[in-house]
PDB file of C-alpha atoms in Angstrom:
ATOM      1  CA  UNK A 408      69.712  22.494  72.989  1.00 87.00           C
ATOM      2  CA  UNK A 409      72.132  21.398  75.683  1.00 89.00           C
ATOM      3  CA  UNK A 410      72.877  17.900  76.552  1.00 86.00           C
ATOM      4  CA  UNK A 411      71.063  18.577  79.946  1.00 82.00           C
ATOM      5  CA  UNK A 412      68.224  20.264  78.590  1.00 86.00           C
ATOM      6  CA  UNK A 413      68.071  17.246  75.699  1.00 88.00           C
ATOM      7  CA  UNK A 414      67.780  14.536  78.762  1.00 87.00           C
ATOM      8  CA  UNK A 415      65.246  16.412  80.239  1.00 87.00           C
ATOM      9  CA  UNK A 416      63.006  17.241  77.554  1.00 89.00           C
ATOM     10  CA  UNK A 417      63.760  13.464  76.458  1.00 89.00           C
ATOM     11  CA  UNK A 418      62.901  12.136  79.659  1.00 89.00           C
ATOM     12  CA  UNK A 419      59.387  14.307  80.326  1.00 90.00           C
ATOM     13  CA  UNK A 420      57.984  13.165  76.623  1.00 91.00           C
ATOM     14  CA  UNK A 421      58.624   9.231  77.614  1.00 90.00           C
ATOM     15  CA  UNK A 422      57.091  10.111  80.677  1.00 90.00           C
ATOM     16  CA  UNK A 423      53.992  11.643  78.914  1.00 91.00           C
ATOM     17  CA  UNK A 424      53.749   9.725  76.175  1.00 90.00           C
ATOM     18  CA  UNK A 425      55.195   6.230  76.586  1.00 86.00           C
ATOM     19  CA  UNK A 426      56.084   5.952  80.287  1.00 83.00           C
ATOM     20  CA  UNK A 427      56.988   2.415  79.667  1.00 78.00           C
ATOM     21  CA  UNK A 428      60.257   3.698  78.873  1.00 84.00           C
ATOM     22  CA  UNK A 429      61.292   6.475  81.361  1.00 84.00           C
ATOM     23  CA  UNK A 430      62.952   3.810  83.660  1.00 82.00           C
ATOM     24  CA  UNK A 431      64.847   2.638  80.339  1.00 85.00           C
ATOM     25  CA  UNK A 432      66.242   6.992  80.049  1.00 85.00           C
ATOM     26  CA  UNK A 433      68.902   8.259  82.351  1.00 82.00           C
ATOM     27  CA  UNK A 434      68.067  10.643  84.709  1.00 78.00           C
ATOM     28  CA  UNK A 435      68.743  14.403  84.081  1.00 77.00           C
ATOM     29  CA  UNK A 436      71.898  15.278  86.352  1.00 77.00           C
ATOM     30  CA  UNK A 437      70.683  17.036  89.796  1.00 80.00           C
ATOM     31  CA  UNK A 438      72.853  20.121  90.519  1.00 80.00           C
ATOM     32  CA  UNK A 439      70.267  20.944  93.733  1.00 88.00           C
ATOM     33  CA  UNK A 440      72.498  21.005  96.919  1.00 88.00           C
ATOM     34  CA  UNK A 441      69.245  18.997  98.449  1.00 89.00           C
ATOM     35  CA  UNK A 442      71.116  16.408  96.483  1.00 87.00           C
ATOM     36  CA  UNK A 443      74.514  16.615  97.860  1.00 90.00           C
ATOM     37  CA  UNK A 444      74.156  17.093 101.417  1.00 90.00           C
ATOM     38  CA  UNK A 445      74.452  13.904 103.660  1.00 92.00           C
ATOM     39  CA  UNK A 446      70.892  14.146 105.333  1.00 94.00           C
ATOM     40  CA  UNK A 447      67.604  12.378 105.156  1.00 96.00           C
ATOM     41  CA  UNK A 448      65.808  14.307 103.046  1.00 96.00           C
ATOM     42  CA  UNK A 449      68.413  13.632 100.296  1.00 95.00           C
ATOM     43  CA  UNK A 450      67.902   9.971 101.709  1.00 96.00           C
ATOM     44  CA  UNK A 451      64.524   9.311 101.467  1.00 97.00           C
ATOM     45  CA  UNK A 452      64.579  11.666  97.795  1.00 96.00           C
ATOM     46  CA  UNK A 453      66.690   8.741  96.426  1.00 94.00           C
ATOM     47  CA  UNK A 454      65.070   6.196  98.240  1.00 97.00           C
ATOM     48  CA  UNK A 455      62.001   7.451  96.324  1.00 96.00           C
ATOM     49  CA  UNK A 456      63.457   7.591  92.992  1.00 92.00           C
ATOM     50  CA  UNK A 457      64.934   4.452  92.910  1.00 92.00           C
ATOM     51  CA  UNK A 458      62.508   2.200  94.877  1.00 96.00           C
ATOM     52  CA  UNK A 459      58.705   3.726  93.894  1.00 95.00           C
ATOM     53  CA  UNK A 460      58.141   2.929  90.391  1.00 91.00           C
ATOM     54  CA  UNK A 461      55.726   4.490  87.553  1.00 89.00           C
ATOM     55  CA  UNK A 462      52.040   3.073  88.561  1.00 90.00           C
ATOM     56  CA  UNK A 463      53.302   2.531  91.999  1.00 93.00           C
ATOM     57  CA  UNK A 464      52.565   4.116  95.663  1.00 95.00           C
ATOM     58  CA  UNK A 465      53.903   3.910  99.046  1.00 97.00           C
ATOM     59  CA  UNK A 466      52.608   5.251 102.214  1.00 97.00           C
ATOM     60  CA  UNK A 467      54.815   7.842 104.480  1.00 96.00           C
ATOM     61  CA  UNK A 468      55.125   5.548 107.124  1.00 96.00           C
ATOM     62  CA  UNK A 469      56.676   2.571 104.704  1.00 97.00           C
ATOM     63  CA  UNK A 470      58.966   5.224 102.885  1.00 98.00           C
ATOM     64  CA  UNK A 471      60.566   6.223 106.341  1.00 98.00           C
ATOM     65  CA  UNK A 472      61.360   2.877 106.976  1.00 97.00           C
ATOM     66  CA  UNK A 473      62.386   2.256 103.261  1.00 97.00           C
ATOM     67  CA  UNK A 474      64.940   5.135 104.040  1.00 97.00           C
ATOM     68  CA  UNK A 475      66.196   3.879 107.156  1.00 96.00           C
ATOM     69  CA  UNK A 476      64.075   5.519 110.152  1.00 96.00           C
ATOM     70  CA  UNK A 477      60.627   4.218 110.545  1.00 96.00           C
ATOM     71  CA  UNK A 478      59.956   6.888 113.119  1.00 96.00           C
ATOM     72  CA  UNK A 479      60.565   9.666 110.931  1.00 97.00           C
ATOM     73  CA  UNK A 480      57.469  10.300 109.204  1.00 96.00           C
ATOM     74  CA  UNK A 481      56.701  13.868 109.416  1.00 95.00           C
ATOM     75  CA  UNK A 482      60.065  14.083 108.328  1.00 97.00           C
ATOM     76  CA  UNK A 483      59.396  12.341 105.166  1.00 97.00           C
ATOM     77  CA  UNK A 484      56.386  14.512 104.568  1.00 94.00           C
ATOM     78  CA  UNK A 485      59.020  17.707 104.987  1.00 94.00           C
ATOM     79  CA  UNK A 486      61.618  16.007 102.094  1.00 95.00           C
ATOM     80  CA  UNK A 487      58.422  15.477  99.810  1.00 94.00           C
ATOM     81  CA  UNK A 488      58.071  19.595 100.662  1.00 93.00           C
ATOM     82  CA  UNK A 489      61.348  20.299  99.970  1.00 93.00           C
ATOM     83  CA  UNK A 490      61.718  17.959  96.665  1.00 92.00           C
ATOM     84  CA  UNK A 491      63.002  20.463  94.139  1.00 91.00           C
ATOM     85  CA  UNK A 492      61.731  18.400  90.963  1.00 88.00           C
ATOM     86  CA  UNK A 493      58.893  16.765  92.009  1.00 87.00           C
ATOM     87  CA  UNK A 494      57.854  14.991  88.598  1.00 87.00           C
ATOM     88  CA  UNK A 495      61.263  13.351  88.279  1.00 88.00           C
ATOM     89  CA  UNK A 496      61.650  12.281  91.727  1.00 92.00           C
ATOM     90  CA  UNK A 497      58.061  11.310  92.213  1.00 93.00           C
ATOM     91  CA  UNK A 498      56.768  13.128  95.371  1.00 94.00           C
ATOM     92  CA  UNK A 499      52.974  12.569  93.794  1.00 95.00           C
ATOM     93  CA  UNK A 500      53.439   9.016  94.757  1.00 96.00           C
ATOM     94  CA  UNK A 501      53.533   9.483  98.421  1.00 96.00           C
ATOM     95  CA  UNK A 502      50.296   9.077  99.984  1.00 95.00           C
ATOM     96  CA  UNK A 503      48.919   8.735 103.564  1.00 93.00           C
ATOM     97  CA  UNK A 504      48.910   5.328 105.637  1.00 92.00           C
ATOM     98  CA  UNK A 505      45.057   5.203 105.129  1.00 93.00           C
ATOM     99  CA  UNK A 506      45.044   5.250 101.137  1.00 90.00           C
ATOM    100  CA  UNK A 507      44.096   9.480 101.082  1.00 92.00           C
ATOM    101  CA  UNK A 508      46.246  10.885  98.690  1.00 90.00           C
ATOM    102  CA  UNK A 509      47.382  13.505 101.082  1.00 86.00           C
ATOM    103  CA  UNK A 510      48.599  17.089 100.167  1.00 85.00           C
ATOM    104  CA  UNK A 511      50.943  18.234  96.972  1.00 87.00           C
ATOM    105  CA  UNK A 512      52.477  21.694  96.375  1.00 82.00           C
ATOM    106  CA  UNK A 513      51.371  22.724 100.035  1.00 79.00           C
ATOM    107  CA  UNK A 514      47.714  21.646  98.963  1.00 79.00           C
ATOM    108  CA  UNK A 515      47.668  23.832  95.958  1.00 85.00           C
ATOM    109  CA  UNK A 516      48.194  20.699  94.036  1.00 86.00           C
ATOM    110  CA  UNK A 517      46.245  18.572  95.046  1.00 90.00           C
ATOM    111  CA  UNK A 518      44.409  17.993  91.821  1.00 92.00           C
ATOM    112  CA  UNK A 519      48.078  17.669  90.034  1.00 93.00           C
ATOM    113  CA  UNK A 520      48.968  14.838  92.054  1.00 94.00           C
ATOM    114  CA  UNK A 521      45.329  13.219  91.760  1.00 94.00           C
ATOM    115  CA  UNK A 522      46.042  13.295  87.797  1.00 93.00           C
ATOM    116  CA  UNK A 523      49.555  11.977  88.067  1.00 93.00           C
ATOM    117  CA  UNK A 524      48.836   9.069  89.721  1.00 93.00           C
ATOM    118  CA  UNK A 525      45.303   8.081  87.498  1.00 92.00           C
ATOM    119  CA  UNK A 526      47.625   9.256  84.447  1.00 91.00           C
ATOM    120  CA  UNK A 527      50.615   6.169  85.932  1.00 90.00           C
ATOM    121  CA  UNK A 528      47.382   4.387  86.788  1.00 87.00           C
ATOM    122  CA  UNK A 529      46.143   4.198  83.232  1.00 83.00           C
ATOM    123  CA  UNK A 530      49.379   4.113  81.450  1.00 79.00           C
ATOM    124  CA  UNK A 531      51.012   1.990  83.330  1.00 67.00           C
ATOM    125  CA  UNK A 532      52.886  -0.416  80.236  1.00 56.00           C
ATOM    126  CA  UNK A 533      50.923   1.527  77.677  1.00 56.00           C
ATOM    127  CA  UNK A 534      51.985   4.171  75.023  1.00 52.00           C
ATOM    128  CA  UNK A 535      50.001   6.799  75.090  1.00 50.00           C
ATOM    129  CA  UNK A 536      48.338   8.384  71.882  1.00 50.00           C
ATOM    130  CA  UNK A 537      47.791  12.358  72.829  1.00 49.00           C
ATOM    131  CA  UNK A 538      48.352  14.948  70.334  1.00 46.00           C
ATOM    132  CA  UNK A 539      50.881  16.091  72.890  1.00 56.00           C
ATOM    133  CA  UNK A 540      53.055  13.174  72.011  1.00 70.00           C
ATOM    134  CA  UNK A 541      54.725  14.387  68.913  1.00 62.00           C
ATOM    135  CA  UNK A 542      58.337  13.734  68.669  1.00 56.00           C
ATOM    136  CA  UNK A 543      60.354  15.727  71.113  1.00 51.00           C
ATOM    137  CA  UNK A 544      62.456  16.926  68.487  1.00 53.00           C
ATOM    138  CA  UNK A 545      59.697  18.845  67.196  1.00 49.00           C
ATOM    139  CA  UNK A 546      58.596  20.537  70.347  1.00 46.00           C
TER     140      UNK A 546
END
């Protein structure tokens, strides 16, 4: 397995199975050009990543003005759209200014992002024990 592969395999287990620690693992290296453009959508993709931990959410409105532009909220909803690794940089955790969890994966999703955030909800500071948690190693 490659070094790259490794962190990300590494870095989806901890995230399954003892999310305490995924802040702890590096990231796995972004080659997306989404990453290396100077625009907002990169912008608000880190902002994401960096500022909205595991357990955590924050509305569209309060991420555009985490990013920089507080008028720029559609726009935000367009980088969650365009976010090419939406578990790692954690798209799920954007939800609407009311408390509705809003769309994911176009609305195809929806039910994805509704178990992401009870599975951070539940987890949050716990291991958890699933069968699914055996060592990475072996998987």
């Amino acid at each position: 397995m490659t070094a790259p592969l490794k962190e990300c395999t590494d870095w989806l287990h901890a995230y399954f199975c003892d999310p305490g620690t995924t802040e702890k693992l590096p990231f796995p290296a972004f080659h997306h050009p989404i990453f290396h453009e100077a625009t907002f959508t990169r912008q608000v993709l880190q902002t994401l990543l960096r500022d909205v931990k595991f357990g955590e959410t924050v509305s569209y409105k309060h991420l555009a003005e985490m990013a920089g532009n507080s008028k720029a909220v559609r726009a935000v909803g367009g980088a969650m759209r365009k976010n090419p690794v939406p578990l790692i940089v954690p798209c799920h955790r954007v939800i609407s200014n009311n408390g509705n969890i809003g769309n994911y994966m176009g609305g195809k999703g929806n039910h994805l992002k509704q178990w992401l955030l009870t599975h951070e909800k539940l987890s949050h500071g716990k291991k958890t024990k699933a069968s699914l948690c055996s060592s990475p190693s072996q998987l």
